[in-house]
PDB file of C-alpha atoms in Angstrom:
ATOM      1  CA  UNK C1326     142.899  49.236  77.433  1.00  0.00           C
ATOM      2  CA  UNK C1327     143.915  49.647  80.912  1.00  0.00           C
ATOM      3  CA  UNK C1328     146.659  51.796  80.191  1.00  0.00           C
ATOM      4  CA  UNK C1329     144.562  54.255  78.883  1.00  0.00           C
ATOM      5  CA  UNK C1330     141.645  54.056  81.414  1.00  0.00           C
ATOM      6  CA  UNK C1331     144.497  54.768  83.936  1.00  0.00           C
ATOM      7  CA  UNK C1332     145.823  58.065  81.581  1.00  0.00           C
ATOM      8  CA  UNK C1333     142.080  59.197  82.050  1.00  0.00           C
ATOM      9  CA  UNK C1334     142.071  59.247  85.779  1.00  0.00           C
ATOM     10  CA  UNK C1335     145.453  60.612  85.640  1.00  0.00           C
ATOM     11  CA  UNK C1336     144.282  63.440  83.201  1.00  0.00           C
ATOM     12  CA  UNK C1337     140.850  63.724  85.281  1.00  0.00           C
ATOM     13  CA  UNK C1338     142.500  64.149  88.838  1.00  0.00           C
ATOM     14  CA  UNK C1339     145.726  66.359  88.013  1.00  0.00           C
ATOM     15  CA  UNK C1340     143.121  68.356  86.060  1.00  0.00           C
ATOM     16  CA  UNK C1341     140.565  68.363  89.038  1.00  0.00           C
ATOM     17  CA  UNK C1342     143.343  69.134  91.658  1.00  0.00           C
ATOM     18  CA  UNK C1343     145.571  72.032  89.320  1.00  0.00           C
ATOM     19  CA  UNK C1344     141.883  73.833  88.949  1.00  0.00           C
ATOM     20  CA  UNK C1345     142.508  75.518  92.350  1.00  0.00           C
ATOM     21  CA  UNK C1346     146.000  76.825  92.380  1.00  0.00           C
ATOM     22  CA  UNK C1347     145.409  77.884  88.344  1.00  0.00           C
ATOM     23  CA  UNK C1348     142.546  80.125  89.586  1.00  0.00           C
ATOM     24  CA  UNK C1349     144.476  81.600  92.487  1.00  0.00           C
ATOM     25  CA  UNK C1350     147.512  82.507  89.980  1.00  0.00           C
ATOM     26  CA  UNK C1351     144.746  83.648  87.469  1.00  0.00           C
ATOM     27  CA  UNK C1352     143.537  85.826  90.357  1.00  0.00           C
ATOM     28  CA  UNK C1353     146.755  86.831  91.194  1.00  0.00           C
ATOM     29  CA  UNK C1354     148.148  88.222  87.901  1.00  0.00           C
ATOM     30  CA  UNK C1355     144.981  89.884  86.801  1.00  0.00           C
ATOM     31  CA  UNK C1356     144.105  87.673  83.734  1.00  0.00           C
ATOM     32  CA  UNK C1357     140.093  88.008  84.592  1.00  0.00           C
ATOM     33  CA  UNK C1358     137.032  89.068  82.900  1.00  0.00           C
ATOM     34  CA  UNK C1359     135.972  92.244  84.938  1.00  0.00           C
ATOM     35  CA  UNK C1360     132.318  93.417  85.654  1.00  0.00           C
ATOM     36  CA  UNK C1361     130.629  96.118  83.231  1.00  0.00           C
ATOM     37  CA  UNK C1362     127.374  97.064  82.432  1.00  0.00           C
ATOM     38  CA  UNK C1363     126.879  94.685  79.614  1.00  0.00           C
ATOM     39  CA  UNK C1364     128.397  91.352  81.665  1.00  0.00           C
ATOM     40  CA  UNK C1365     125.531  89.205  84.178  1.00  0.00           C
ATOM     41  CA  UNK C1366     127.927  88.583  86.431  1.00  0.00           C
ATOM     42  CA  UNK C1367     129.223  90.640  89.609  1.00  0.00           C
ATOM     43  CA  UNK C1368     132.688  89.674  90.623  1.00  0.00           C
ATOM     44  CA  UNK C1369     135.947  89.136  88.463  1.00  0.00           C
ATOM     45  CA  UNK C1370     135.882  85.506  86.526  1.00  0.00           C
ATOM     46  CA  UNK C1371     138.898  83.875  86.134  1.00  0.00           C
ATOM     47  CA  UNK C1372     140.205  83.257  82.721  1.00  0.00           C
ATOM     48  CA  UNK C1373     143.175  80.741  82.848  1.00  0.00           C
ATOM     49  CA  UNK C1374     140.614  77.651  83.384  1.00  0.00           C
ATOM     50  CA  UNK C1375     141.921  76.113  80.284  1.00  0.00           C
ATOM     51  CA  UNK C1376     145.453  75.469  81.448  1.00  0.00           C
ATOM     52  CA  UNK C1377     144.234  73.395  84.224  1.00  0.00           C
ATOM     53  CA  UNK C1378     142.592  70.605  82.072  1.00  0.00           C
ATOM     54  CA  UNK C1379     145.329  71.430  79.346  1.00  0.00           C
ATOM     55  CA  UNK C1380     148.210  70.474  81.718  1.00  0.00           C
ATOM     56  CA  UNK C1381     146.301  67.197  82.935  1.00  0.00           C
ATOM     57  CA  UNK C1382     145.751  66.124  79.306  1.00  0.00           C
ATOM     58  CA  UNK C1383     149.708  66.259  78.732  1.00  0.00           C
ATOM     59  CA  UNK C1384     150.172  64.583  81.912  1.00  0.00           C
ATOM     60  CA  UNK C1385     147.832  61.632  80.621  1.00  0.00           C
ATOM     61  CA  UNK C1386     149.411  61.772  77.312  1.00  0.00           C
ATOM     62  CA  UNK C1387     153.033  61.507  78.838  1.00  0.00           C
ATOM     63  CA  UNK C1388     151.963  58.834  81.242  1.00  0.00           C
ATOM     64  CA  UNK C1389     150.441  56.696  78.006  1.00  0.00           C
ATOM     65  CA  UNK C1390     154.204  57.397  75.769  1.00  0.00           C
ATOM     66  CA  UNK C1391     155.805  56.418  78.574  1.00  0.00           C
ATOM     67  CA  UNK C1392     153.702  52.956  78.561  1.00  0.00           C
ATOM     68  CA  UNK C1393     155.787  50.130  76.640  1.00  0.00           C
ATOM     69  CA  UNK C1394     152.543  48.796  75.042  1.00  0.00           C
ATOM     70  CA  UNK C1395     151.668  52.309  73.867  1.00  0.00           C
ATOM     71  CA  UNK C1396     154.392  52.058  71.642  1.00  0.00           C
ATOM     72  CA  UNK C1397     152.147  52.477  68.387  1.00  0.00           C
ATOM     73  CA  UNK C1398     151.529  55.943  69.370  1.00  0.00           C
ATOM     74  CA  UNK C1399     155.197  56.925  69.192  1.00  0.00           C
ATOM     75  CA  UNK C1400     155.374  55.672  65.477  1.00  0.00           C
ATOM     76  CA  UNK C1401     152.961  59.475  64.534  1.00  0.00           C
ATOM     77  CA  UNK C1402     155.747  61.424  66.497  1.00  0.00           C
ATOM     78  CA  UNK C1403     158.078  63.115  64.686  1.00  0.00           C
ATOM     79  CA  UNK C1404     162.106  61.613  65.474  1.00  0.00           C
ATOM     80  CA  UNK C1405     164.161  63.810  68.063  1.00  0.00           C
ATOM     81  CA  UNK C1406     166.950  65.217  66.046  1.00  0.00           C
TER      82      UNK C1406
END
């Protein structure tokens, strides 16, 4: 139980703090949604949100394979050839 409250926080903060530097890059490379006449809003939008929270889900998940209790959960991966 506490192994996997602690992969939440871990998943919650490297999510919170990779939000930031995944919007500058975003910003950076051009992957945003640009103003038009049919959009509300006014400036470019940023459209690489999702990796943020994707990258601190893995982080969580790695954290909770690399638990020795959370052994279970290596018994639905498949075996490294």
């Amino acid at each position: 139980m506490a192994a996997g409250l602690f992969a939440f926080f871990i998943a919650l903060f490297a999510s919170l703090f990779l939000t930031v530097p995944v919007r500058a890059l975003a910003l950076r490379v051009g992957m945003v949604d640009l103003p038009g006449p049919r959009k509300v809003h006014l400036q470019p939008i940023p459209l690489l949100g999702g990796l943020a929270m994707y990258a601190g889900v893995v982080l969580g998940v790695l954290f909770l394979l690399t638990v020795p209790r959370a052994s279970k959960l290596k018994e639905f991966l498949p075996e490294p050839r």
